[in-house]
Short mmCIF file of C-alpha atoms and ligand atoms in Angstrom, two decimals:
data_model
loop_
_atom_site.label_atom_id
_atom_site.label_comp_id
_atom_site.label_asym_id
_atom_site.label_seq_id
_atom_site.Cartn_x
_atom_site.Cartn_y
_atom_site.Cartn_z
CA MET A 784 0.00 0.00 0.00
CA PHE A 785 1.02 3.65 -0.39
CA ALA A 786 2.37 5.26 2.78
CA VAL A 787 4.19 8.32 4.09
CA TYR A 788 6.83 7.12 6.53
CA ALA A 789 9.95 7.98 8.51
CA GLU A 790 13.00 6.07 7.28
CA SER A 791 15.57 7.93 9.37
CA ILE A 792 15.75 10.53 12.14
CA SER A 793 17.36 13.97 11.86
CA GLN A 794 17.28 16.53 14.65
CA ASP A 795 18.33 19.41 12.38
CA ASP A 796 16.80 18.52 9.03
CA PRO A 797 13.77 16.35 9.84
CA LEU A 798 12.32 16.22 6.31
CA THR A 799 15.36 14.31 4.99
CA GLY A 800 14.02 11.16 6.70
CA LEU A 801 10.56 11.38 5.13
CA VAL A 802 9.71 8.85 2.39
CA LEU A 803 6.59 8.47 0.21
CA ASP A 804 6.50 4.93 -1.15
CA GLU A 805 5.01 1.45 -0.85
CA ARG A 806 4.82 -0.35 2.53
CA PRO A 807 3.38 -3.81 3.30
CA ASP A 808 -0.35 -4.02 4.08
CA PRO A 809 -1.03 -4.49 7.82
CA GLU A 810 -1.37 -8.11 9.00
CA PRO A 811 -4.86 -8.89 10.41
CA ARG A 812 -4.79 -8.99 14.23
CA GLU A 813 -7.38 -10.40 16.70
CA GLY A 814 -9.38 -7.56 18.30
CA TRP A 815 -8.09 -4.94 15.85
CA THR A 816 -9.81 -3.49 12.78
CA ALA A 817 -8.34 -2.26 9.48
CA VAL A 818 -9.60 1.22 8.63
CA THR A 819 -9.43 2.30 4.98
CA VAL A 820 -8.12 5.85 5.27
CA ARG A 821 -10.11 8.51 3.40
CA ALA A 822 -8.47 11.52 5.03
CA ALA A 823 -5.67 12.07 7.55
CA SER A 824 -4.35 15.26 9.09
CA LEU A 825 -0.87 16.48 9.92
CA ASN A 826 0.23 17.45 13.44
CA HIS A 827 3.39 18.95 14.83
CA HIS A 828 3.81 15.49 16.40
CA ASP A 829 4.72 14.15 12.93
CA LEU A 830 7.59 16.64 12.68
CA TRP A 831 8.72 15.78 16.23
CA SER A 832 8.74 12.10 15.17
CA LEU A 833 11.10 12.87 12.27
CA ARG A 834 13.35 14.60 14.85
CA GLY A 835 13.31 11.45 17.01
CA VAL A 836 11.02 12.75 19.75
CA GLY A 837 8.87 9.80 20.86
CA LEU A 838 10.19 7.69 17.97
CA GLY A 839 13.33 5.56 18.32
CA GLU A 840 15.62 4.39 15.49
CA ASP A 841 14.65 0.82 16.41
CA ALA A 842 10.99 1.49 15.46
CA LEU A 843 11.88 2.59 11.88
CA PRO A 844 10.55 2.49 9.23
CA MET A 845 7.42 3.99 10.80
CA ILE A 846 4.35 5.22 8.93
CA LEU A 847 3.58 8.70 10.31
CA GLY A 848 0.20 10.22 11.19
CA CYS A 849 -1.98 10.08 14.31
CA ASP A 850 -5.26 11.29 12.83
CA ALA A 851 -7.61 9.69 10.34
CA ALA A 852 -11.19 9.25 9.28
CA GLY A 853 -12.21 6.40 7.04
CA VAL A 854 -14.22 3.22 6.68
CA ASP A 855 -13.81 0.23 9.02
CA GLU A 856 -13.95 -3.46 8.08
CA ASP A 857 -17.75 -3.52 8.57
CA GLY A 858 -18.28 -0.58 6.21
CA ASN A 859 -18.92 1.99 8.99
CA GLU A 860 -17.65 5.55 8.54
CA VAL A 861 -15.41 6.18 11.55
CA VAL A 862 -13.02 8.58 13.22
CA VAL A 863 -9.86 6.91 14.57
CA HIS A 864 -8.89 7.46 18.23
CA ALA A 865 -5.09 7.78 18.24
CA VAL A 866 -4.35 6.87 21.88
CA ILE A 867 -3.52 3.15 22.08
CA LYS A 868 -3.75 1.89 25.65
CA ASP A 869 -2.30 -1.25 27.15
CA PRO A 870 -4.98 -4.00 26.95
CA ALA A 871 -4.73 -4.48 30.73
CA TRP A 872 -5.37 -0.78 31.50
CA ALA A 873 -8.79 0.30 32.80
CA GLY A 874 -9.85 3.94 33.17
CA ASP A 875 -8.58 7.16 31.56
CA GLU A 876 -6.22 5.95 28.83
CA THR A 877 -4.31 9.27 28.75
CA LEU A 878 -2.99 8.32 32.22
CA ASP A 879 -1.83 4.82 31.16
CA PRO A 880 1.99 4.83 31.52
CA LYS A 881 2.15 2.25 28.70
CA ARG A 882 -0.06 4.19 26.27
CA SER A 883 1.28 5.25 22.89
CA LEU A 884 0.05 7.34 20.01
CA LEU A 885 -0.37 5.87 16.55
CA SER A 886 2.96 6.24 14.70
CA GLU A 887 5.04 5.77 17.87
CA ARG A 888 4.81 1.97 18.42
CA HIS A 889 2.04 1.07 15.95
CA GLN A 890 2.06 2.14 12.29
CA GLY A 891 0.31 5.48 11.68
CA THR A 892 -2.48 6.85 9.53
CA PHE A 893 -0.65 8.30 6.47
CA ALA A 894 -1.37 5.18 4.41
CA ASP A 895 -4.13 3.40 2.49
CA THR A 896 -4.99 1.38 5.61
CA VAL A 897 -4.35 1.72 9.35
CA LEU A 898 -4.82 -1.10 11.86
CA VAL A 899 -6.26 -0.05 15.25
CA PRO A 900 -7.87 -1.79 18.25
CA SER A 901 -11.59 -2.26 17.51
CA GLY A 902 -12.43 0.00 20.48
CA ASN A 903 -10.40 2.83 18.94
CA VAL A 904 -12.99 3.96 16.42
CA VAL A 905 -15.85 6.41 16.96
CA PRO A 906 -18.81 6.71 14.56
CA LYS A 907 -18.46 9.60 12.09
CA PRO A 908 -21.74 11.53 11.70
CA ALA A 909 -22.87 12.11 8.11
CA SER A 910 -22.76 15.87 8.73
CA LEU A 911 -18.95 15.80 9.00
CA ALA A 912 -16.86 15.41 5.84
CA PHE A 913 -13.97 12.92 6.06
CA GLU A 914 -11.55 15.88 5.75
CA GLU A 915 -13.19 17.61 8.74
CA ALA A 916 -13.43 14.44 10.84
CA ALA A 917 -9.72 13.72 10.22
CA CYS A 918 -8.80 16.95 12.04
CA LEU A 919 -10.35 15.88 15.34
CA PRO A 920 -8.37 13.03 16.99
CA THR A 921 -5.27 14.98 18.04
CA ALA A 922 -5.42 18.79 17.79
CA TRP A 923 -9.17 19.16 18.42
CA LEU A 924 -9.35 16.45 21.08
CA THR A 925 -6.39 18.05 22.87
CA ALA A 926 -8.15 21.43 22.76
CA TYR A 927 -11.41 19.92 24.05
CA ARG A 928 -9.72 18.31 27.07
CA MET A 929 -7.65 21.44 27.81
CA LEU A 930 -10.72 23.69 28.00
CA PHE A 931 -13.42 21.54 29.50
CA THR A 932 -11.65 18.77 31.48
CA GLN A 933 -8.28 20.06 32.66
CA GLY A 934 -9.29 23.75 32.53
CA GLY A 935 -12.75 23.06 34.02
CA LEU A 936 -14.07 26.11 32.15
CA LYS A 937 -17.77 26.96 32.15
CA PRO A 938 -19.93 29.28 30.02
CA GLY A 939 -19.18 32.90 30.92
CA ASP A 940 -15.54 32.26 31.96
CA SER A 941 -12.69 34.04 30.15
CA VAL A 942 -9.78 32.38 28.37
CA LEU A 943 -6.61 33.43 26.54
CA VAL A 944 -5.37 31.29 23.63
CA GLN A 945 -1.69 31.85 22.78
CA GLY A 946 -0.32 31.49 19.20
CA ALA A 947 -3.60 31.75 17.31
CA GLY A 948 -2.41 30.11 14.10
CA GLY A 949 -1.66 26.58 15.29
CA GLY A 950 -3.90 23.55 14.83
CA VAL A 951 -4.59 23.24 18.56
CA ALA A 952 -4.96 27.02 18.93
CA THR A 953 -7.56 27.38 16.16
CA ALA A 954 -9.48 24.47 17.72
CA LEU A 955 -9.25 26.16 21.14
CA ILE A 956 -10.70 29.41 19.77
CA SER A 957 -13.60 27.68 17.98
CA LEU A 958 -14.46 25.35 20.87
CA ALA A 959 -14.11 28.08 23.51
CA ARG A 960 -16.53 30.27 21.58
CA ALA A 961 -18.95 27.37 21.09
CA GLY A 962 -18.73 26.69 24.85
CA GLY A 963 -19.87 30.22 25.74
CA LEU A 964 -16.49 31.58 26.92
CA ARG A 965 -15.05 35.09 26.50
CA VAL A 966 -12.12 34.43 24.18
CA TYR A 967 -8.87 36.37 23.82
CA ALA A 968 -6.18 35.24 21.37
CA THR A 969 -2.63 36.36 20.59
CA SER A 970 -0.57 35.99 17.45
CA ARG A 971 2.66 37.50 16.17
CA ASP A 972 1.03 37.94 12.81
CA GLU A 973 -1.55 40.59 11.88
CA SER A 974 -3.37 38.42 9.34
CA LYS A 975 -3.59 35.51 11.80
CA ARG A 976 -5.08 37.90 14.38
CA GLU A 977 -7.72 38.91 11.81
CA ARG A 978 -8.55 35.29 11.14
CA ALA A 979 -8.75 34.53 14.86
CA LEU A 980 -11.46 37.19 15.12
CA GLU A 981 -13.33 35.60 12.21
CA LEU A 982 -13.10 32.25 14.02
CA GLY A 983 -14.81 33.63 17.09
CA ALA A 984 -12.22 35.34 19.31
CA HIS A 985 -13.85 38.36 21.01
CA GLN A 986 -10.55 40.26 21.08
CA VAL A 987 -7.04 39.69 19.72
CA ALA A 988 -3.64 41.09 20.69
CA GLU A 989 -0.03 40.96 19.55
CA SER A 990 2.00 38.27 21.31
CA GLY A 991 3.06 39.65 24.71
CA ALA A 992 0.59 42.59 24.75
CA ARG A 993 -1.36 43.38 27.93
CA LEU A 994 -5.00 42.21 27.88
CA PRO A 995 -7.89 44.45 28.98
CA GLU A 996 -8.63 42.05 31.88
CA LYS A 997 -7.00 39.18 33.76
CA VAL A 998 -8.46 35.87 32.57
CA ASP A 999 -9.72 32.75 34.32
CA ALA A 1000 -7.47 30.47 32.25
CA VAL A 1001 -4.72 30.53 29.62
CA MET A 1002 -4.27 27.78 27.03
CA GLU A 1003 -0.56 27.28 26.25
CA THR A 1004 0.96 25.35 23.35
CA VAL A 1005 3.78 27.78 22.46
CA GLY A 1006 5.91 27.36 25.61
CA ARG A 1007 9.04 29.46 26.10
CA ALA A 1008 8.03 32.41 23.90
CA THR A 1009 4.70 33.06 25.63
CA TRP A 1010 5.03 31.48 29.12
CA SER A 1011 5.77 34.64 31.09
CA HIS A 1012 2.91 36.52 29.40
CA SER A 1013 0.56 33.61 30.10
CA ILE A 1014 1.31 33.68 33.83
CA LYS A 1015 0.98 37.49 33.95
CA SER A 1016 -2.41 37.34 32.19
CA LEU A 1017 -4.08 35.18 34.87
CA ARG A 1018 -6.38 36.41 37.65
CA PRO A 1019 -5.52 35.25 41.18
CA GLY A 1020 -6.43 31.57 41.43
CA GLY A 1021 -6.51 31.20 37.62
CA SER A 1022 -5.27 28.18 35.66
CA LEU A 1023 -2.63 27.78 32.98
CA VAL A 1024 -3.27 24.64 30.95
CA ILE A 1025 -0.31 23.50 28.85
CA SER A 1026 -0.17 20.82 26.17
CA GLY A 1027 2.81 21.85 24.05
CA THR A 1028 6.04 23.82 23.79
CA THR A 1029 6.48 24.66 20.10
CA SER A 1030 9.01 27.45 20.82
CA GLY A 1031 10.92 25.40 23.43
CA PRO A 1032 10.39 23.99 26.91
CA ASN A 1033 12.60 26.28 29.03
CA PRO A 1034 11.08 29.72 29.71
CA ASP A 1035 13.51 32.58 30.40
CA ASN A 1036 11.38 33.48 33.42
CA ALA A 1037 9.13 30.80 34.92
CA GLU A 1038 7.39 33.50 37.06
CA LEU A 1039 7.46 31.22 40.10
CA THR A 1040 6.79 34.06 42.54
CA ARG A 1041 3.54 34.92 40.78
CA VAL A 1042 2.59 31.24 40.66
CA PHE A 1043 2.60 30.88 44.46
CA PHE A 1044 1.63 34.42 45.45
CA LEU A 1045 -1.42 34.49 43.16
CA GLN A 1046 -2.16 30.81 43.90
CA LEU A 1047 -2.17 29.89 40.22
CA ARG A 1048 -2.65 26.38 38.93
CA VAL A 1049 -0.41 24.94 36.21
CA VAL A 1050 -2.09 21.92 34.64
CA GLY A 1051 -0.71 19.58 32.01
CA SER A 1052 -2.94 18.12 29.33
CA THR A 1053 -2.30 15.41 26.77
CA MET A 1054 -4.66 14.20 24.04
CA GLY A 1055 -8.01 12.96 25.42
CA THR A 1056 -10.05 9.85 26.02
CA ARG A 1057 -12.21 7.96 23.55
CA ALA A 1058 -15.27 9.20 25.48
CA GLU A 1059 -14.05 12.81 25.06
CA LEU A 1060 -13.54 12.21 21.32
CA GLU A 1061 -17.11 10.97 21.08
CA SER A 1062 -18.39 14.07 22.95
CA LEU A 1063 -16.30 16.30 20.67
CA VAL A 1064 -17.71 14.63 17.53
CA ASN A 1065 -21.25 15.12 18.90
CA LEU A 1066 -20.50 18.77 19.75
CA LEU A 1067 -19.49 19.43 16.14
CA ASP A 1068 -22.47 17.48 14.81
CA VAL A 1069 -25.03 19.54 16.75
CA SER A 1070 -23.29 22.96 16.83
CA GLY A 1071 -22.17 23.24 13.22
CA VAL A 1072 -18.65 24.21 14.41
CA ARG A 1073 -16.08 22.95 11.91
CA PRO A 1074 -12.28 22.68 11.92
CA VAL A 1075 -10.34 25.39 10.11
CA ILE A 1076 -8.51 23.68 7.28
CA ASP A 1077 -5.46 25.47 5.92
CA GLN A 1078 -5.07 23.16 2.92
CA VAL A 1079 -6.19 19.78 1.59
CA LEU A 1080 -3.58 17.85 -0.41
CA PRO A 1081 -3.55 14.39 -1.97
CA MET A 1082 -1.45 12.16 0.30
CA THR A 1083 1.02 11.78 -2.58
CA GLU A 1084 1.87 15.50 -2.07
CA ALA A 1085 2.34 15.20 1.70
CA LEU A 1086 5.87 16.66 1.51
CA ASP A 1087 4.40 20.09 0.68
CA GLY A 1088 2.27 19.90 3.82
CA PHE A 1089 5.23 18.92 6.01
CA ARG A 1090 7.25 21.83 4.56
CA ALA A 1091 4.47 24.33 5.29
CA MET A 1092 4.22 23.15 8.90
CA ALA A 1093 8.00 23.20 9.37
CA GLU A 1094 8.04 26.82 8.14
CA GLY A 1095 5.14 27.75 10.48
CA ASP A 1096 3.24 29.03 7.47
CA VAL A 1097 -0.12 27.56 8.48
CA PHE A 1098 -3.50 28.65 9.81
CA GLY A 1099 -5.48 25.62 10.92
CA LYS A 1100 -5.07 22.03 9.83
CA ILE A 1101 -3.29 20.42 6.88
CA VAL A 1102 -5.28 17.44 5.55
CA PHE A 1103 -4.15 14.61 3.24
CA THR A 1104 -6.74 12.68 1.23
CA ARG A 1105 -6.74 9.24 -0.43
N1 NAP B 2333 0.01 17.20 24.45
C1 NAP B 2333 -0.70 16.84 23.40
O1 NAP B 2333 -1.47 15.90 23.45
C2 NAP B 2333 -0.56 17.61 22.14
C3 NAP B 2333 -1.48 17.44 21.12
C4 NAP B 2333 -1.36 18.24 19.98
C5 NAP B 2333 -0.33 19.14 19.89
N2 NAP B 2333 0.58 19.24 20.91
C6 NAP B 2333 1.68 20.22 20.85
O2 NAP B 2333 1.10 21.52 20.81
C7 NAP B 2333 1.92 22.37 20.03
C8 NAP B 2333 1.05 23.04 18.96
O3 NAP B 2333 0.85 22.13 17.91
P1 NAP B 2333 0.03 22.51 16.61
O4 NAP B 2333 0.08 21.32 15.75
O5 NAP B 2333 -1.25 23.07 17.04
O6 NAP B 2333 0.72 23.69 15.88
P2 NAP B 2333 2.13 24.34 15.72
O7 NAP B 2333 2.41 24.39 14.29
O8 NAP B 2333 3.15 23.71 16.58
O9 NAP B 2333 1.79 25.78 16.31
C9 NAP B 2333 2.10 26.85 15.62
C10 NAP B 2333 1.81 28.10 16.42
O10 NAP B 2333 2.75 28.29 17.45
C11 NAP B 2333 3.02 29.68 17.57
N3 NAP B 2333 4.47 29.90 17.69
C12 NAP B 2333 5.44 29.15 17.18
N4 NAP B 2333 6.65 29.67 17.49
C13 NAP B 2333 6.41 30.78 18.20
C14 NAP B 2333 7.24 31.77 18.79
N5 NAP B 2333 8.56 31.71 18.73
N6 NAP B 2333 6.64 32.80 19.41
C15 NAP B 2333 5.29 32.87 19.50
N7 NAP B 2333 4.47 31.95 18.95
C16 NAP B 2333 5.02 30.92 18.32
C17 NAP B 2333 2.56 30.34 16.29
O11 NAP B 2333 1.57 31.26 16.59
P3 NAP B 2333 1.45 32.65 15.80
O12 NAP B 2333 2.23 32.53 14.52
O13 NAP B 2333 0.00 32.78 15.61
O14 NAP B 2333 2.02 33.66 16.72
C18 NAP B 2333 2.01 29.21 15.45
O15 NAP B 2333 0.79 29.54 14.82
C19 NAP B 2333 3.04 21.51 19.47
O16 NAP B 2333 4.20 21.71 20.24
C20 NAP B 2333 2.52 20.10 19.62
O17 NAP B 2333 3.54 19.15 19.76
C21 NAP B 2333 0.47 18.50 22.02
#
């Protein structure tokens, strides 16, 4: 089958290890189902994998991709849940120490077919196109859990989303607005700020600019570049929810004094559960909210999508179709 896979790892030049070519079809496996991929979406995770983060040399060659929507062995249209738990684990799979994401231990979704545990598919409503559904399992699920589970936000609360252009950030803005929150967003880029307003942000600001009010929660995926501003933007007792560090993990100033003096909470968040993915899919079905898609490319042109993400030249999700 056709696949987009990592053949080697390079910290400095990750795209050199990316190959588009034939790979063997997955072997049938008891309790797993083969999903024919109709659409898959790119995440920063795929670039991290090519840099060797979460992907060892011993696991190569590895088909990349966490996210997909397609058709399962019984002909059902499904969204794939990317978190693979240990079969012995019960409860919230994001807390399973042995969990992995598709493309880390098990072959990923950038292929004609992906094999997943039968419990790792969620019905796709007819109202969602395959391209839209393929955006949900990583970036949108992460945003959903950040806001409503780890952030505990309720209608009427206020939230700041840092780095408005990213896949998670655009999901955060759309879902926060749909959830009845007052939404602030920052971006370094004027045109991305404009688009954040169109998406539903009530107010936008340049990265680092003072907001008109202190917020109940900040959603962080940028890391080093925005950390200090995130902490300074919180009201006393507010929460910073972090799921990523695109600009690096070591802030110049961790603002520890503010953290204890203002009794702030710093909460990590990673992916989400199958149940949360199902709730997210239902939310989109009934609300009409849809993922922002930067570009849709045939999977055979995936290299262009990887390049755009590596250059940061993206607003919303990059989707590959078969
Ligand atoms: N924990 C999880 O489960 C999970 C799930 C999904 C993603 N993630 C992580 O979350 C992060 C976001 O991923 P993504 O795929 O949404 O998109 P991304 O491409 O990593 O995010 C791009 C955004 O980051 C902002 N940014 C990058 N460098 C910056 C800098 N130096 N200063 C200020 N802003 C900067 C930019 O915002 P502006 O250009 O608008 O300023 C840009 O739009 C990644 O690190 C990813 O690994 C984690």
